[in-house]
PDB file of C-alpha atoms in Angstrom:
ATOM      1  CA  UNK A   1      -3.804 -58.564  10.381  1.00  0.00           C
ATOM      2  CA  UNK A   2      -2.774 -55.345  12.093  1.00  0.00           C
ATOM      3  CA  UNK A   3      -5.659 -52.996  11.396  1.00  0.00           C
ATOM      4  CA  UNK A   4      -5.732 -49.252  11.969  1.00  0.00           C
ATOM      5  CA  UNK A   5      -9.244 -48.061  12.895  1.00  0.00           C
ATOM      6  CA  UNK A   6     -10.269 -44.400  13.005  1.00  0.00           C
ATOM      7  CA  UNK A   7     -13.424 -43.582  14.932  1.00  0.00           C
ATOM      8  CA  UNK A   8     -12.541 -46.666  16.966  1.00  0.00           C
ATOM      9  CA  UNK A   9     -14.334 -45.564  20.122  1.00  0.00           C
ATOM     10  CA  UNK A  10     -17.458 -44.285  18.352  1.00  0.00           C
ATOM     11  CA  UNK A  11     -20.857 -45.906  18.043  1.00  0.00           C
ATOM     12  CA  UNK A  12     -19.867 -48.261  15.243  1.00  0.00           C
ATOM     13  CA  UNK A  13     -16.147 -48.386  15.941  1.00  0.00           C
ATOM     14  CA  UNK A  14     -16.644 -49.600  19.511  1.00  0.00           C
ATOM     15  CA  UNK A  15     -18.411 -52.651  18.052  1.00  0.00           C
ATOM     16  CA  UNK A  16     -15.941 -53.137  15.192  1.00  0.00           C
ATOM     17  CA  UNK A  17     -12.918 -53.238  17.520  1.00  0.00           C
ATOM     18  CA  UNK A  18     -14.005 -56.289  19.567  1.00  0.00           C
ATOM     19  CA  UNK A  19     -15.302 -57.957  16.393  1.00  0.00           C
ATOM     20  CA  UNK A  20     -11.819 -57.682  14.893  1.00  0.00           C
ATOM     21  CA  UNK A  21      -9.992 -58.714  18.056  1.00  0.00           C
ATOM     22  CA  UNK A  22     -12.246 -61.739  18.580  1.00  0.00           C
ATOM     23  CA  UNK A  23     -11.363 -62.816  15.020  1.00  0.00           C
ATOM     24  CA  UNK A  24      -7.652 -62.737  15.876  1.00  0.00           C
ATOM     25  CA  UNK A  25      -6.655 -59.354  14.460  1.00  0.00           C
ATOM     26  CA  UNK A  26      -4.578 -56.682  16.185  1.00  0.00           C
ATOM     27  CA  UNK A  27      -6.307 -53.310  16.342  1.00  0.00           C
ATOM     28  CA  UNK A  28      -4.652 -49.921  16.517  1.00  0.00           C
ATOM     29  CA  UNK A  29      -7.313 -47.352  17.371  1.00  0.00           C
ATOM     30  CA  UNK A  30      -7.205 -43.585  16.875  1.00  0.00           C
ATOM     31  CA  UNK A  31      -8.292 -41.763  20.040  1.00  0.00           C
ATOM     32  CA  UNK A  32      -8.738 -38.028  20.388  1.00  0.00           C
ATOM     33  CA  UNK A  33      -9.431 -38.023  24.155  1.00  0.00           C
ATOM     34  CA  UNK A  34      -8.239 -39.757  27.295  1.00  0.00           C
ATOM     35  CA  UNK A  35     -11.671 -41.342  27.726  1.00  0.00           C
ATOM     36  CA  UNK A  36     -11.532 -42.804  24.220  1.00  0.00           C
ATOM     37  CA  UNK A  37      -7.993 -44.059  24.782  1.00  0.00           C
ATOM     38  CA  UNK A  38      -9.019 -45.768  28.028  1.00  0.00           C
ATOM     39  CA  UNK A  39     -12.011 -47.422  26.361  1.00  0.00           C
ATOM     40  CA  UNK A  40      -9.836 -48.766  23.554  1.00  0.00           C
ATOM     41  CA  UNK A  41      -7.201 -50.062  25.936  1.00  0.00           C
ATOM     42  CA  UNK A  42      -9.905 -51.816  27.969  1.00  0.00           C
ATOM     43  CA  UNK A  43     -11.182 -53.425  24.755  1.00  0.00           C
ATOM     44  CA  UNK A  44      -7.727 -54.816  24.021  1.00  0.00           C
ATOM     45  CA  UNK A  45      -6.643 -52.391  21.293  1.00  0.00           C
ATOM     46  CA  UNK A  46      -3.427 -50.446  20.924  1.00  0.00           C
ATOM     47  CA  UNK A  47      -3.916 -46.683  20.967  1.00  0.00           C
ATOM     48  CA  UNK A  48      -2.555 -43.755  19.006  1.00  0.00           C
ATOM     49  CA  UNK A  49      -3.595 -40.340  20.261  1.00  0.00           C
ATOM     50  CA  UNK A  50      -4.709 -37.780  17.705  1.00  0.00           C
ATOM     51  CA  UNK A  51      -7.470 -36.726  15.339  1.00  0.00           C
ATOM     52  CA  UNK A  52      -8.322 -37.157  11.658  1.00  0.00           C
ATOM     53  CA  UNK A  53      -6.710 -33.761  11.092  1.00  0.00           C
ATOM     54  CA  UNK A  54      -3.306 -35.159  12.092  1.00  0.00           C
ATOM     55  CA  UNK A  55      -2.406 -36.287   8.588  1.00  0.00           C
ATOM     56  CA  UNK A  56       1.216 -37.126   9.412  1.00  0.00           C
ATOM     57  CA  UNK A  57       0.007 -39.404  12.200  1.00  0.00           C
ATOM     58  CA  UNK A  58      -2.536 -41.053   9.891  1.00  0.00           C
ATOM     59  CA  UNK A  59       0.165 -41.571   7.273  1.00  0.00           C
ATOM     60  CA  UNK A  60       2.633 -43.097   9.729  1.00  0.00           C
ATOM     61  CA  UNK A  61       0.116 -45.390  11.415  1.00  0.00           C
ATOM     62  CA  UNK A  62      -1.404 -46.602   8.140  1.00  0.00           C
ATOM     63  CA  UNK A  63       2.047 -47.363   6.742  1.00  0.00           C
ATOM     64  CA  UNK A  64       2.734 -49.627   9.734  1.00  0.00           C
ATOM     65  CA  UNK A  65      -0.597 -51.464   9.370  1.00  0.00           C
ATOM     66  CA  UNK A  66      -1.918 -54.267   7.180  1.00  0.00           C
ATOM     67  CA  UNK A  67      -5.104 -52.372   6.486  1.00  0.00           C
ATOM     68  CA  UNK A  68      -7.267 -49.406   7.478  1.00  0.00           C
ATOM     69  CA  UNK A  69     -10.921 -49.087   8.493  1.00  0.00           C
ATOM     70  CA  UNK A  70     -11.879 -45.412   8.383  1.00  0.00           C
ATOM     71  CA  UNK A  71     -14.970 -44.709  10.476  1.00  0.00           C
ATOM     72  CA  UNK A  72     -14.202 -41.258  11.864  1.00  0.00           C
ATOM     73  CA  UNK A  73     -16.283 -38.329  10.633  1.00  0.00           C
ATOM     74  CA  UNK A  74     -16.758 -34.944  12.251  1.00  0.00           C
ATOM     75  CA  UNK A  75     -20.443 -35.398  13.011  1.00  0.00           C
ATOM     76  CA  UNK A  76     -20.211 -32.755  15.732  1.00  0.00           C
ATOM     77  CA  UNK A  77     -19.647 -30.009  13.169  1.00  0.00           C
ATOM     78  CA  UNK A  78     -21.473 -31.697  10.292  1.00  0.00           C
ATOM     79  CA  UNK A  79     -24.855 -31.454  11.986  1.00  0.00           C
ATOM     80  CA  UNK A  80     -24.328 -28.029  13.499  1.00  0.00           C
ATOM     81  CA  UNK A  81     -23.875 -26.211  10.215  1.00  0.00           C
ATOM     82  CA  UNK A  82     -20.485 -27.148   8.776  1.00  0.00           C
ATOM     83  CA  UNK A  83     -21.047 -30.342   6.793  1.00  0.00           C
ATOM     84  CA  UNK A  84     -18.699 -28.989   4.145  1.00  0.00           C
ATOM     85  CA  UNK A  85     -15.874 -28.698   6.666  1.00  0.00           C
ATOM     86  CA  UNK A  86     -16.492 -32.213   7.935  1.00  0.00           C
ATOM     87  CA  UNK A  87     -16.557 -33.608   4.398  1.00  0.00           C
ATOM     88  CA  UNK A  88     -13.344 -31.806   3.458  1.00  0.00           C
ATOM     89  CA  UNK A  89     -11.532 -33.206   6.502  1.00  0.00           C
ATOM     90  CA  UNK A  90     -12.803 -36.661   5.619  1.00  0.00           C
ATOM     91  CA  UNK A  91     -11.514 -36.360   2.048  1.00  0.00           C
ATOM     92  CA  UNK A  92      -8.070 -35.295   3.234  1.00  0.00           C
ATOM     93  CA  UNK A  93      -7.871 -38.350   5.499  1.00  0.00           C
ATOM     94  CA  UNK A  94      -8.934 -40.712   2.711  1.00  0.00           C
ATOM     95  CA  UNK A  95      -6.481 -39.151   0.251  1.00  0.00           C
ATOM     96  CA  UNK A  96      -3.733 -39.613   2.834  1.00  0.00           C
ATOM     97  CA  UNK A  97      -4.586 -43.276   3.305  1.00  0.00           C
ATOM     98  CA  UNK A  98      -4.755 -43.771  -0.441  1.00  0.00           C
ATOM     99  CA  UNK A  99      -1.276 -42.342  -0.968  1.00  0.00           C
ATOM    100  CA  UNK A 100       0.187 -44.557   1.759  1.00  0.00           C
ATOM    101  CA  UNK A 101      -1.498 -47.766   0.623  1.00  0.00           C
ATOM    102  CA  UNK A 102      -1.051 -47.294  -3.125  1.00  0.00           C
ATOM    103  CA  UNK A 103       0.631 -50.288  -4.736  1.00  0.00           C
ATOM    104  CA  UNK A 104       0.354 -52.492  -1.652  1.00  0.00           C
ATOM    105  CA  UNK A 105      -2.977 -54.282  -2.300  1.00  0.00           C
ATOM    106  CA  UNK A 106      -3.754 -53.650   1.359  1.00  0.00           C
ATOM    107  CA  UNK A 107      -7.369 -52.852   2.280  1.00  0.00           C
ATOM    108  CA  UNK A 108      -8.869 -49.439   2.904  1.00  0.00           C
ATOM    109  CA  UNK A 109     -12.478 -49.712   4.085  1.00  0.00           C
ATOM    110  CA  UNK A 110     -14.483 -46.535   4.631  1.00  0.00           C
ATOM    111  CA  UNK A 111     -17.979 -45.825   5.912  1.00  0.00           C
ATOM    112  CA  UNK A 112     -20.494 -43.969   3.770  1.00  0.00           C
ATOM    113  CA  UNK A 113     -24.291 -43.890   3.559  1.00  0.00           C
ATOM    114  CA  UNK A 114     -27.215 -45.008   1.418  1.00  0.00           C
ATOM    115  CA  UNK A 115     -29.509 -42.041   2.097  1.00  0.00           C
ATOM    116  CA  UNK A 116     -30.328 -40.092  -1.043  1.00  0.00           C
ATOM    117  CA  UNK A 117     -28.939 -42.630  -3.519  1.00  0.00           C
ATOM    118  CA  UNK A 118     -32.206 -43.344  -5.322  1.00  0.00           C
ATOM    119  CA  UNK A 119     -35.166 -41.534  -3.729  1.00  0.00           C
ATOM    120  CA  UNK A 120     -38.394 -43.483  -4.064  1.00  0.00           C
ATOM    121  CA  UNK A 121     -36.877 -46.626  -5.535  1.00  0.00           C
ATOM    122  CA  UNK A 122     -34.719 -49.439  -4.217  1.00  0.00           C
ATOM    123  CA  UNK A 123     -31.025 -48.687  -4.469  1.00  0.00           C
ATOM    124  CA  UNK A 124     -28.477 -51.463  -4.885  1.00  0.00           C
ATOM    125  CA  UNK A 125     -24.715 -51.730  -4.620  1.00  0.00           C
ATOM    126  CA  UNK A 126     -24.577 -50.794  -8.316  1.00  0.00           C
ATOM    127  CA  UNK A 127     -26.374 -47.473  -7.704  1.00  0.00           C
ATOM    128  CA  UNK A 128     -23.833 -44.676  -7.758  1.00  0.00           C
ATOM    129  CA  UNK A 129     -24.340 -41.317  -6.038  1.00  0.00           C
ATOM    130  CA  UNK A 130     -24.637 -38.046  -7.907  1.00  0.00           C
ATOM    131  CA  UNK A 131     -22.039 -35.412  -7.116  1.00  0.00           C
ATOM    132  CA  UNK A 132     -23.638 -32.023  -7.681  1.00  0.00           C
ATOM    133  CA  UNK A 133     -21.322 -29.754  -5.741  1.00  0.00           C
ATOM    134  CA  UNK A 134     -23.525 -29.558  -2.653  1.00  0.00           C
ATOM    135  CA  UNK A 135     -21.865 -30.010   0.753  1.00  0.00           C
ATOM    136  CA  UNK A 136     -23.615 -33.354   1.312  1.00  0.00           C
ATOM    137  CA  UNK A 137     -22.494 -34.686  -2.056  1.00  0.00           C
ATOM    138  CA  UNK A 138     -18.870 -34.009  -1.137  1.00  0.00           C
ATOM    139  CA  UNK A 139     -18.962 -37.091   1.055  1.00  0.00           C
ATOM    140  CA  UNK A 140     -20.307 -39.048  -1.907  1.00  0.00           C
ATOM    141  CA  UNK A 141     -17.374 -37.759  -3.943  1.00  0.00           C
ATOM    142  CA  UNK A 142     -15.040 -39.168  -1.300  1.00  0.00           C
ATOM    143  CA  UNK A 143     -16.639 -42.591  -1.657  1.00  0.00           C
ATOM    144  CA  UNK A 144     -16.088 -42.475  -5.420  1.00  0.00           C
ATOM    145  CA  UNK A 145     -12.481 -41.417  -4.902  1.00  0.00           C
ATOM    146  CA  UNK A 146     -12.033 -44.356  -2.557  1.00  0.00           C
ATOM    147  CA  UNK A 147     -13.315 -46.798  -5.171  1.00  0.00           C
ATOM    148  CA  UNK A 148     -10.949 -45.283  -7.725  1.00  0.00           C
ATOM    149  CA  UNK A 149      -8.008 -46.213  -5.495  1.00  0.00           C
ATOM    150  CA  UNK A 150      -8.453 -49.794  -6.715  1.00  0.00           C
ATOM    151  CA  UNK A 151      -6.714 -48.633  -9.898  1.00  0.00           C
ATOM    152  CA  UNK A 152      -3.710 -47.613  -7.789  1.00  0.00           C
ATOM    153  CA  UNK A 153      -3.267 -50.965  -6.108  1.00  0.00           C
ATOM    154  CA  UNK A 154      -5.402 -50.409  -3.012  1.00  0.00           C
ATOM    155  CA  UNK A 155      -8.027 -52.968  -1.995  1.00  0.00           C
ATOM    156  CA  UNK A 156     -10.518 -50.158  -1.530  1.00  0.00           C
ATOM    157  CA  UNK A 157     -14.005 -50.835  -0.174  1.00  0.00           C
ATOM    158  CA  UNK A 158     -16.963 -48.542   0.580  1.00  0.00           C
ATOM    159  CA  UNK A 159     -19.506 -49.734   3.149  1.00  0.00           C
ATOM    160  CA  UNK A 160     -22.692 -47.699   2.681  1.00  0.00           C
ATOM    161  CA  UNK A 161     -24.644 -47.814   5.913  1.00  0.00           C
ATOM    162  CA  UNK A 162     -28.341 -47.451   6.650  1.00  0.00           C
ATOM    163  CA  UNK A 163     -29.350 -44.073   8.116  1.00  0.00           C
ATOM    164  CA  UNK A 164     -30.107 -45.847  11.374  1.00  0.00           C
ATOM    165  CA  UNK A 165     -27.503 -48.163  12.855  1.00  0.00           C
ATOM    166  CA  UNK A 166     -29.479 -49.122  15.929  1.00  0.00           C
ATOM    167  CA  UNK A 167     -28.907 -50.857  19.244  1.00  0.00           C
ATOM    168  CA  UNK A 168     -28.639 -50.270  22.972  1.00  0.00           C
ATOM    169  CA  UNK A 169     -26.774 -47.004  23.501  1.00  0.00           C
ATOM    170  CA  UNK A 170     -27.735 -45.475  20.142  1.00  0.00           C
ATOM    171  CA  UNK A 171     -27.417 -41.685  20.118  1.00  0.00           C
ATOM    172  CA  UNK A 172     -28.185 -41.215  16.432  1.00  0.00           C
ATOM    173  CA  UNK A 173     -31.294 -40.591  14.372  1.00  0.00           C
ATOM    174  CA  UNK A 174     -33.728 -42.884  16.178  1.00  0.00           C
ATOM    175  CA  UNK A 175     -32.695 -41.620  19.602  1.00  0.00           C
ATOM    176  CA  UNK A 176     -33.238 -38.091  18.295  1.00  0.00           C
ATOM    177  CA  UNK A 177     -36.691 -38.971  16.935  1.00  0.00           C
ATOM    178  CA  UNK A 178     -37.590 -40.412  20.333  1.00  0.00           C
ATOM    179  CA  UNK A 179     -36.367 -37.215  21.994  1.00  0.00           C
ATOM    180  CA  UNK A 180     -38.614 -35.096  19.737  1.00  0.00           C
ATOM    181  CA  UNK A 181     -41.624 -37.287  20.538  1.00  0.00           C
ATOM    182  CA  UNK A 182     -40.935 -36.976  24.252  1.00  0.00           C
ATOM    183  CA  UNK A 183     -40.503 -33.205  24.009  1.00  0.00           C
ATOM    184  CA  UNK A 184     -43.585 -32.620  21.818  1.00  0.00           C
ATOM    185  CA  UNK A 185     -45.809 -35.124  23.562  1.00  0.00           C
ATOM    186  CA  UNK A 186     -46.683 -36.739  20.237  1.00  0.00           C
ATOM    187  CA  UNK A 187     -44.963 -39.344  18.103  1.00  0.00           C
ATOM    188  CA  UNK A 188     -45.088 -37.935  14.611  1.00  0.00           C
ATOM    189  CA  UNK A 189     -44.420 -39.036  11.072  1.00  0.00           C
ATOM    190  CA  UNK A 190     -44.524 -36.894   7.940  1.00  0.00           C
ATOM    191  CA  UNK A 191     -47.492 -37.135   5.565  1.00  0.00           C
ATOM    192  CA  UNK A 192     -48.809 -40.683   5.276  1.00  0.00           C
ATOM    193  CA  UNK A 193     -45.602 -42.098   6.758  1.00  0.00           C
ATOM    194  CA  UNK A 194     -45.154 -44.746   4.079  1.00  0.00           C
ATOM    195  CA  UNK A 195     -41.655 -43.555   3.245  1.00  0.00           C
ATOM    196  CA  UNK A 196     -39.042 -46.151   4.186  1.00  0.00           C
ATOM    197  CA  UNK A 197     -35.704 -46.226   5.951  1.00  0.00           C
ATOM    198  CA  UNK A 198     -33.350 -49.171   5.710  1.00  0.00           C
ATOM    199  CA  UNK A 199     -31.876 -50.242   9.041  1.00  0.00           C
ATOM    200  CA  UNK A 200     -29.111 -52.372  10.483  1.00  0.00           C
ATOM    201  CA  UNK A 201     -28.168 -53.459  13.974  1.00  0.00           C
ATOM    202  CA  UNK A 202     -24.824 -52.143  15.179  1.00  0.00           C
ATOM    203  CA  UNK A 203     -23.407 -55.642  15.738  1.00  0.00           C
ATOM    204  CA  UNK A 204     -24.405 -56.793  12.263  1.00  0.00           C
ATOM    205  CA  UNK A 205     -22.704 -53.696  10.849  1.00  0.00           C
ATOM    206  CA  UNK A 206     -19.560 -54.478  12.839  1.00  0.00           C
ATOM    207  CA  UNK A 207     -19.385 -57.977  11.390  1.00  0.00           C
ATOM    208  CA  UNK A 208     -19.754 -56.553   7.890  1.00  0.00           C
ATOM    209  CA  UNK A 209     -16.767 -54.264   8.396  1.00  0.00           C
ATOM    210  CA  UNK A 210     -14.704 -57.220   9.572  1.00  0.00           C
ATOM    211  CA  UNK A 211     -15.654 -59.286   6.542  1.00  0.00           C
ATOM    212  CA  UNK A 212     -14.949 -56.311   4.288  1.00  0.00           C
ATOM    213  CA  UNK A 213     -11.398 -55.795   5.525  1.00  0.00           C
ATOM    214  CA  UNK A 214     -10.727 -59.532   5.355  1.00  0.00           C
ATOM    215  CA  UNK A 215     -12.345 -60.507   2.077  1.00  0.00           C
ATOM    216  CA  UNK A 216     -13.960 -57.813  -0.068  1.00  0.00           C
ATOM    217  CA  UNK A 217     -12.446 -57.384  -3.548  1.00  0.00           C
ATOM    218  CA  UNK A 218     -10.843 -54.098  -4.589  1.00  0.00           C
ATOM    219  CA  UNK A 219     -13.377 -51.509  -5.691  1.00  0.00           C
ATOM    220  CA  UNK A 220     -16.288 -53.103  -3.819  1.00  0.00           C
ATOM    221  CA  UNK A 221     -19.419 -51.267  -2.742  1.00  0.00           C
ATOM    222  CA  UNK A 222     -21.165 -52.990   0.161  1.00  0.00           C
ATOM    223  CA  UNK A 223     -24.522 -52.190   1.724  1.00  0.00           C
ATOM    224  CA  UNK A 224     -24.828 -52.309   5.486  1.00  0.00           C
ATOM    225  CA  UNK A 225     -28.596 -52.671   5.469  1.00  0.00           C
ATOM    226  CA  UNK A 226     -30.253 -55.599   7.189  1.00  0.00           C
ATOM    227  CA  UNK A 227     -33.785 -54.373   6.415  1.00  0.00           C
ATOM    228  CA  UNK A 228     -34.605 -52.982   2.999  1.00  0.00           C
ATOM    229  CA  UNK A 229     -37.071 -50.414   4.275  1.00  0.00           C
ATOM    230  CA  UNK A 230     -39.103 -49.825   7.436  1.00  0.00           C
ATOM    231  CA  UNK A 231     -42.090 -47.480   7.086  1.00  0.00           C
ATOM    232  CA  UNK A 232     -41.608 -44.500   9.362  1.00  0.00           C
ATOM    233  CA  UNK A 233     -45.226 -44.525  10.495  1.00  0.00           C
ATOM    234  CA  UNK A 234     -44.541 -47.996  11.940  1.00  0.00           C
ATOM    235  CA  UNK A 235     -41.532 -46.583  13.746  1.00  0.00           C
ATOM    236  CA  UNK A 236     -43.719 -43.748  15.077  1.00  0.00           C
ATOM    237  CA  UNK A 237     -46.288 -46.253  16.344  1.00  0.00           C
ATOM    238  CA  UNK A 238     -43.747 -48.170  18.400  1.00  0.00           C
ATOM    239  CA  UNK A 239     -42.303 -44.939  19.764  1.00  0.00           C
ATOM    240  CA  UNK A 240     -45.797 -43.776  20.686  1.00  0.00           C
ATOM    241  CA  UNK A 241     -46.395 -47.019  22.566  1.00  0.00           C
ATOM    242  CA  UNK A 242     -43.040 -46.799  24.293  1.00  0.00           C
ATOM    243  CA  UNK A 243     -43.583 -43.239  25.488  1.00  0.00           C
ATOM    244  CA  UNK A 244     -47.349 -43.544  25.920  1.00  0.00           C
ATOM    245  CA  UNK A 245     -48.021 -40.562  23.667  1.00  0.00           C
ATOM    246  CA  UNK A 246     -50.393 -40.249  20.703  1.00  0.00           C
ATOM    247  CA  UNK A 247     -49.208 -41.012  17.179  1.00  0.00           C
ATOM    248  CA  UNK A 248     -50.018 -38.357  14.589  1.00  0.00           C
ATOM    249  CA  UNK A 249     -49.266 -37.374  11.018  1.00  0.00           C
ATOM    250  CA  UNK A 250     -47.348 -34.123  10.654  1.00  0.00           C
ATOM    251  CA  UNK A 251     -48.107 -32.147   7.490  1.00  0.00           C
ATOM    252  CA  UNK A 252     -45.023 -31.766   5.287  1.00  0.00           C
ATOM    253  CA  UNK A 253     -45.182 -27.976   5.545  1.00  0.00           C
ATOM    254  CA  UNK A 254     -45.165 -28.227   9.355  1.00  0.00           C
ATOM    255  CA  UNK A 255     -42.360 -30.798   9.555  1.00  0.00           C
ATOM    256  CA  UNK A 256     -39.433 -28.337   9.820  1.00  0.00           C
ATOM    257  CA  UNK A 257     -40.996 -26.626  12.823  1.00  0.00           C
ATOM    258  CA  UNK A 258     -41.879 -29.948  14.466  1.00  0.00           C
ATOM    259  CA  UNK A 259     -38.757 -31.994  13.772  1.00  0.00           C
ATOM    260  CA  UNK A 260     -36.225 -29.154  13.199  1.00  0.00           C
ATOM    261  CA  UNK A 261     -33.026 -30.562  11.589  1.00  0.00           C
ATOM    262  CA  UNK A 262     -34.499 -34.060  11.433  1.00  0.00           C
ATOM    263  CA  UNK A 263     -37.275 -33.068   9.035  1.00  0.00           C
ATOM    264  CA  UNK A 264     -35.294 -33.521   5.823  1.00  0.00           C
ATOM    265  CA  UNK A 265     -34.126 -36.967   6.884  1.00  0.00           C
ATOM    266  CA  UNK A 266     -37.565 -38.101   8.051  1.00  0.00           C
ATOM    267  CA  UNK A 267     -39.043 -37.104   4.689  1.00  0.00           C
ATOM    268  CA  UNK A 268     -36.669 -39.380   2.758  1.00  0.00           C
ATOM    269  CA  UNK A 269     -37.810 -42.574   1.092  1.00  0.00           C
ATOM    270  CA  UNK A 270     -34.635 -44.637   0.823  1.00  0.00           C
ATOM    271  CA  UNK A 271     -35.303 -48.379   0.424  1.00  0.00           C
ATOM    272  CA  UNK A 272     -32.030 -50.223  -0.091  1.00  0.00           C
ATOM    273  CA  UNK A 273     -31.074 -53.771  -1.007  1.00  0.00           C
ATOM    274  CA  UNK A 274     -28.036 -55.603   0.402  1.00  0.00           C
ATOM    275  CA  UNK A 275     -28.589 -58.828  -1.570  1.00  0.00           C
ATOM    276  CA  UNK A 276     -25.279 -58.580  -3.424  1.00  0.00           C
ATOM    277  CA  UNK A 277     -23.367 -57.835  -0.212  1.00  0.00           C
ATOM    278  CA  UNK A 278     -24.905 -60.773   1.596  1.00  0.00           C
ATOM    279  CA  UNK A 279     -24.037 -63.162  -1.234  1.00  0.00           C
ATOM    280  CA  UNK A 280     -20.533 -61.784  -1.805  1.00  0.00           C
ATOM    281  CA  UNK A 281     -19.375 -62.045   1.803  1.00  0.00           C
ATOM    282  CA  UNK A 282     -21.805 -64.587   3.223  1.00  0.00           C
ATOM    283  CA  UNK A 283     -23.046 -61.847   5.533  1.00  0.00           C
ATOM    284  CA  UNK A 284     -26.336 -62.773   7.169  1.00  0.00           C
ATOM    285  CA  UNK A 285     -27.722 -60.241   9.686  1.00  0.00           C
ATOM    286  CA  UNK A 286     -28.852 -62.061  12.824  1.00  0.00           C
ATOM    287  CA  UNK A 287     -29.508 -59.336  15.367  1.00  0.00           C
ATOM    288  CA  UNK A 288     -32.852 -57.659  16.201  1.00  0.00           C
ATOM    289  CA  UNK A 289     -34.700 -55.574  13.616  1.00  0.00           C
ATOM    290  CA  UNK A 290     -35.324 -51.878  14.197  1.00  0.00           C
ATOM    291  CA  UNK A 291     -38.867 -52.391  15.481  1.00  0.00           C
ATOM    292  CA  UNK A 292     -37.734 -55.282  17.674  1.00  0.00           C
ATOM    293  CA  UNK A 293     -34.984 -53.097  19.091  1.00  0.00           C
ATOM    294  CA  UNK A 294     -37.433 -50.297  19.816  1.00  0.00           C
ATOM    295  CA  UNK A 295     -39.695 -52.838  21.488  1.00  0.00           C
ATOM    296  CA  UNK A 296     -37.010 -53.690  24.030  1.00  0.00           C
ATOM    297  CA  UNK A 297     -37.610 -50.353  25.733  1.00  0.00           C
ATOM    298  CA  UNK A 298     -34.109 -48.982  26.255  1.00  0.00           C
ATOM    299  CA  UNK A 299     -34.715 -46.121  23.837  1.00  0.00           C
ATOM    300  CA  UNK A 300     -37.434 -44.901  26.201  1.00  0.00           C
ATOM    301  CA  UNK A 301     -35.719 -45.330  29.555  1.00  0.00           C
ATOM    302  CA  UNK A 302     -35.283 -42.179  31.664  1.00  0.00           C
ATOM    303  CA  UNK A 303     -31.868 -40.746  30.977  1.00  0.00           C
ATOM    304  CA  UNK A 304     -31.471 -42.666  27.714  1.00  0.00           C
ATOM    305  CA  UNK A 305     -29.217 -41.008  25.127  1.00  0.00           C
ATOM    306  CA  UNK A 306     -31.166 -38.511  23.084  1.00  0.00           C
ATOM    307  CA  UNK A 307     -33.720 -38.008  25.877  1.00  0.00           C
TER     308      UNK A 307
END
């Protein structure tokens, strides 16, 4: 297959690209910078230069492809105050892909998330998000619109990822939590710390995206979660050991001051099952767990991302 990948040089995309190429597919990667283009070329992918705002380019490239994996999202503006703008750009890209692929039965696989699906209880692939008009729920609305494309002859698939897709080089949530612990001199968790985050290794996630574009039926929801839920106090303990700082509970009312923008995420209890996904696609995660990954030490190395 000739597969168009947006976000191809990002944290997940840079693992998906070699996964696809090693399986015999041709990858066309969207690159918005010279550095990204060079990285994709070195990985063996073809390159188109542009951004997710270049809808004509997205339309043209998707039309010339056998399928699309859409991983790009404007995280740079989403987490600096304009999540609504990032979500709107994402929706425009997905709508563009949907129009191009309608009636072709070609795959469109997008990335979404499991956070907030069913607070305090285990969510499954059958759990659907609520769309309440908030900026965050706009991304959920995009996932529902993607699933609806199955009725228009698109093999549409939503891969809902764990809040932490971990591994060497991670610059996401866990790296940020480590950075806070280093800065504050204490590895904290909120309240009793029994709230749970699902997790998945980056390479396991990459394999799931490959299986999704190859095999997943139209209208599928898949869960990219290798671990159903890791208690955040256990995460804090390993971080404390890695940085040699004390581990302490942070009162919920003090969490925003301590963790800043991370506080809302670290307060979530989001256990998530991927049993259906594993059975449907014969996807068996084989890479290190979150705590095992933290135990390897690269999150704590001087100069590590997020430090």
